[in-house]
mmCIF file of C-alpha atoms in Angstrom:
data_model
loop_
_atom_site.group_PDB
_atom_site.id
_atom_site.type_symbol
_atom_site.label_atom_id
_atom_site.label_comp_id
_atom_site.label_asym_id
_atom_site.label_seq_id
_atom_site.Cartn_x
_atom_site.Cartn_y
_atom_site.Cartn_z
ATOM 1 C CA MET A 9 13.223 -6.246 -15.502
ATOM 2 C CA ASP A 10 15.827 -5.685 -12.749
ATOM 3 C CA ALA A 11 16.551 -8.575 -10.153
ATOM 4 C CA ILE A 12 14.191 -8.543 -6.970
ATOM 5 C CA ALA A 13 15.098 -10.002 -3.883
ATOM 6 C CA PRO A 14 12.537 -12.721 -2.485
ATOM 7 C CA THR A 15 12.094 -10.626 0.582
ATOM 8 C CA GLN A 16 10.857 -7.305 -1.459
ATOM 9 C CA ILE A 17 7.536 -5.877 -1.891
ATOM 10 C CA ARG A 18 6.567 -5.603 -5.427
ATOM 11 C CA LEU A 19 4.595 -2.325 -5.646
ATOM 12 C CA ALA A 20 2.685 -2.009 -9.249
ATOM 13 C CA PHE A 21 -0.502 -0.160 -10.017
ATOM 14 C CA TYR A 22 -2.969 -1.728 -12.901
ATOM 15 C CA GLU A 23 -5.559 0.699 -14.495
ATOM 16 C CA SER A 24 -8.859 -0.695 -14.943
ATOM 17 C CA PRO A 25 -12.334 0.977 -15.636
ATOM 18 C CA THR A 26 -13.995 -0.719 -12.777
ATOM 19 C CA GLU A 27 -11.495 -1.184 -10.354
ATOM 20 C CA PRO A 28 -8.032 0.378 -10.304
ATOM 21 C CA ARG A 29 -5.724 -1.558 -8.355
ATOM 22 C CA ILE A 30 -2.268 -0.931 -6.330
ATOM 23 C CA MET A 31 -0.722 -4.295 -5.788
ATOM 24 C CA MET A 32 1.841 -4.803 -2.936
ATOM 25 C CA PHE A 33 2.768 -8.230 -3.514
ATOM 26 C CA GLY A 34 5.712 -11.197 -2.936
ATOM 27 C CA PRO A 35 6.076 -14.828 -2.541
ATOM 28 C CA MET A 36 5.888 -16.409 1.000
ATOM 29 C CA SER A 37 8.926 -14.876 1.866
ATOM 30 C CA VAL A 38 8.227 -10.952 1.105
ATOM 31 C CA ASP A 39 8.892 -8.509 4.234
ATOM 32 C CA LEU A 40 5.446 -7.257 5.208
ATOM 33 C CA LYS A 41 6.827 -6.799 8.609
ATOM 34 C CA SER A 42 8.749 -4.028 6.985
ATOM 35 C CA LEU A 43 5.399 -2.427 5.822
ATOM 36 C CA GLU A 44 3.578 -3.157 8.894
ATOM 37 C CA ASP A 45 6.286 -1.043 10.703
ATOM 38 C CA CYS A 46 5.982 1.547 8.313
ATOM 39 C CA PHE A 47 2.040 1.992 9.118
ATOM 40 C CA LYS A 48 3.267 2.032 12.742
ATOM 41 C CA ARG A 49 5.555 4.724 12.150
ATOM 42 C CA LEU A 50 2.857 6.683 10.251
ATOM 43 C CA SER A 51 0.443 6.016 13.414
ATOM 44 C CA ARG A 52 2.782 7.291 15.259
ATOM 45 C CA GLY A 53 2.838 10.646 13.468
ATOM 46 C CA GLU A 54 5.843 10.373 11.128
ATOM 47 C CA ALA A 55 4.944 12.788 8.504
ATOM 48 C CA GLN A 56 5.070 11.132 5.295
ATOM 49 C CA VAL A 57 6.834 8.055 3.537
ATOM 50 C CA GLU A 58 7.907 7.665 0.149
ATOM 51 C CA PHE A 59 6.815 4.100 -0.270
ATOM 52 C CA HIS A 60 8.001 3.151 -3.582
ATOM 53 C CA ALA A 61 11.606 4.621 -2.591
ATOM 54 C CA LEU A 62 12.311 2.606 0.355
ATOM 55 C CA PRO A 63 14.798 -0.421 -0.012
ATOM 56 C CA PHE A 64 12.324 -3.150 0.655
ATOM 57 C CA VAL A 65 10.053 -1.822 -2.294
ATOM 58 C CA PHE A 66 10.533 -3.048 -5.896
ATOM 59 C CA ALA A 67 8.219 -0.321 -7.350
ATOM 60 C CA HIS A 68 7.230 -1.700 -11.178
ATOM 61 C CA GLY A 69 6.800 0.946 -13.670
ATOM 62 C CA ASP A 70 6.352 4.517 -12.866
ATOM 63 C CA ILE A 71 4.365 3.726 -9.807
ATOM 64 C CA LYS A 72 5.092 6.687 -6.807
ATOM 65 C CA LEU A 73 2.987 6.323 -3.637
ATOM 66 C CA ARG A 74 3.487 8.858 -1.176
ATOM 67 C CA MET A 75 1.870 7.960 2.438
ATOM 68 C CA CYS A 76 1.068 10.638 5.044
ATOM 69 C CA SER A 77 -0.079 10.997 8.520
ATOM 70 C CA VAL A 78 -2.407 13.501 8.776
ATOM 71 C CA GLY A 79 -2.340 13.599 12.788
ATOM 72 C CA ARG A 80 -4.594 12.570 15.496
ATOM 73 C CA VAL A 81 -8.316 12.849 15.649
ATOM 74 C CA ASP A 82 -8.534 13.069 19.160
ATOM 75 C CA GLY A 83 -10.516 16.147 20.331
ATOM 76 C CA GLY A 84 -9.757 16.993 16.567
ATOM 77 C CA ASP A 85 -11.828 17.611 13.516
ATOM 78 C CA SER A 86 -12.836 13.989 12.646
ATOM 79 C CA ARG A 87 -13.634 15.762 9.014
ATOM 80 C CA ILE A 88 -9.677 15.599 8.252
ATOM 81 C CA ALA A 89 -9.279 14.822 4.657
ATOM 82 C CA SER A 90 -7.905 11.170 4.454
ATOM 83 C CA GLY A 91 -7.551 8.313 2.057
ATOM 84 C CA LEU A 92 -5.689 7.352 -1.185
ATOM 85 C CA CYS A 93 -5.781 9.819 -4.207
ATOM 86 C CA ARG A 94 -4.645 10.053 -7.332
ATOM 87 C CA VAL A 95 -2.034 12.920 -7.928
ATOM 88 C CA GLU A 96 -3.571 15.351 -10.274
ATOM 89 C CA ASN A 97 -1.687 15.108 -13.895
ATOM 90 C CA GLU A 98 0.150 12.064 -12.935
ATOM 91 C CA LEU A 99 -1.229 8.907 -14.030
ATOM 92 C CA ASP A 100 0.786 6.402 -11.505
ATOM 93 C CA SER A 101 1.287 8.550 -8.730
ATOM 94 C CA PHE A 102 -0.784 8.424 -5.537
ATOM 95 C CA GLU A 103 -0.946 10.022 -2.071
ATOM 96 C CA TRP A 104 -2.486 8.273 0.755
ATOM 97 C CA ALA A 105 -3.171 9.820 3.738
ATOM 98 C CA ARG A 106 -5.082 8.595 6.527
ATOM 99 C CA THR A 107 -5.133 9.774 10.452
ATOM 100 C CA CYS A 108 -2.880 8.221 13.056
ATOM 101 C CA GLU A 109 -5.137 6.086 14.316
ATOM 102 C CA GLY A 110 -6.253 5.080 10.563
ATOM 103 C CA TRP A 111 -2.479 3.630 10.167
ATOM 104 C CA GLY A 112 -2.724 1.623 13.657
ATOM 105 C CA TYR A 113 -5.512 -0.203 12.342
ATOM 106 C CA LEU A 114 -3.802 -0.745 9.047
ATOM 107 C CA ALA A 115 -0.973 -2.653 10.853
ATOM 108 C CA GLU A 116 -2.996 -4.610 13.168
ATOM 109 C CA LEU A 117 -4.898 -5.876 9.940
ATOM 110 C CA LEU A 118 -1.597 -6.663 8.196
ATOM 111 C CA SER A 119 -0.319 -8.171 11.585
ATOM 112 C CA GLY A 120 -2.028 -11.826 11.268
ATOM 113 C CA LEU A 121 -1.070 -11.581 7.307
ATOM 114 C CA THR A 122 2.694 -11.110 7.988
ATOM 115 C CA VAL A 123 2.859 -14.144 9.966
ATOM 116 C CA SER A 124 0.449 -16.072 8.109
ATOM 117 C CA PRO A 125 1.954 -19.730 7.131
ATOM 118 C CA LYS A 126 -0.493 -19.580 3.903
ATOM 119 C CA PRO A 127 -0.720 -17.350 0.847
ATOM 120 C CA ALA A 128 -3.596 -14.895 1.823
ATOM 121 C CA HIS A 129 -4.266 -11.270 0.595
ATOM 122 C CA GLN A 130 -6.156 -8.323 2.665
ATOM 123 C CA TYR A 131 -7.372 -5.469 1.422
ATOM 124 C CA VAL A 132 -6.560 -1.900 3.145
ATOM 125 C CA THR A 133 -8.578 0.609 1.030
ATOM 126 C CA ARG A 134 -12.129 0.939 -0.317
ATOM 127 C CA TYR A 135 -13.115 1.619 -4.170
ATOM 128 C CA PRO A 136 -14.823 3.639 -5.302
ATOM 129 C CA ASP A 137 -14.598 6.017 -2.033
ATOM 130 C CA GLU A 138 -11.008 6.353 -2.786
ATOM 131 C CA ASP A 139 -8.998 6.295 -6.329
ATOM 132 C CA ALA A 140 -7.803 2.921 -5.996
ATOM 133 C CA ILE A 141 -8.600 -0.109 -4.033
ATOM 134 C CA VAL A 142 -4.938 -1.391 -2.329
ATOM 135 C CA VAL A 143 -4.359 -5.145 -2.259
ATOM 136 C CA VAL A 144 -1.545 -6.621 -0.075
ATOM 137 C CA SER A 145 -0.810 -10.135 -0.929
ATOM 138 C CA LYS A 146 1.687 -12.705 -0.237
ATOM 139 C CA GLY A 147 2.148 -16.157 -1.924
ATOM 140 C CA GLU A 148 -0.491 -15.657 -4.287
ATOM 141 C CA TYR A 149 1.166 -13.765 -7.274
ATOM 142 C CA ASP A 150 4.363 -14.372 -8.822
ATOM 143 C CA ASP A 151 6.096 -11.514 -10.537
ATOM 144 C CA SER A 152 4.798 -12.872 -13.974
ATOM 145 C CA VAL A 153 2.006 -10.693 -13.393
ATOM 146 C CA MET A 154 4.228 -7.166 -13.566
ATOM 147 C CA ALA A 155 4.992 -8.132 -17.383
ATOM 148 C CA ARG A 156 1.433 -7.893 -18.070
#
């Protein structure tokens, strides 16, 4: 395994018949502020982010995660498709679409975790409504979980 900076967010996917899981985690020094800022950019309408390719992310294995903003609901169609979906025919690839408001809500959820002086985690998707659960965690797991 390549050397991972203490501030890098570890991105990993674990298949499970009961609860497929995408983990975004790291030690207490992990840079969750950059994740929060990414959510804020999407909340302002940035079209998409190839999260797995960002410099503050260490993507374990073949996981790919594209985050997309589908625009604002204000006076628009509230049925806009959103959520975390597995990309067809690509086992470890996901597209995560939310409205601008949805990304803003996730940025707010992360703000407490970002500054927490204690190990903690936050769920940011709902399974089985979405194709996997996404957990953001700091200080709870070490890098050995990626060896499993």
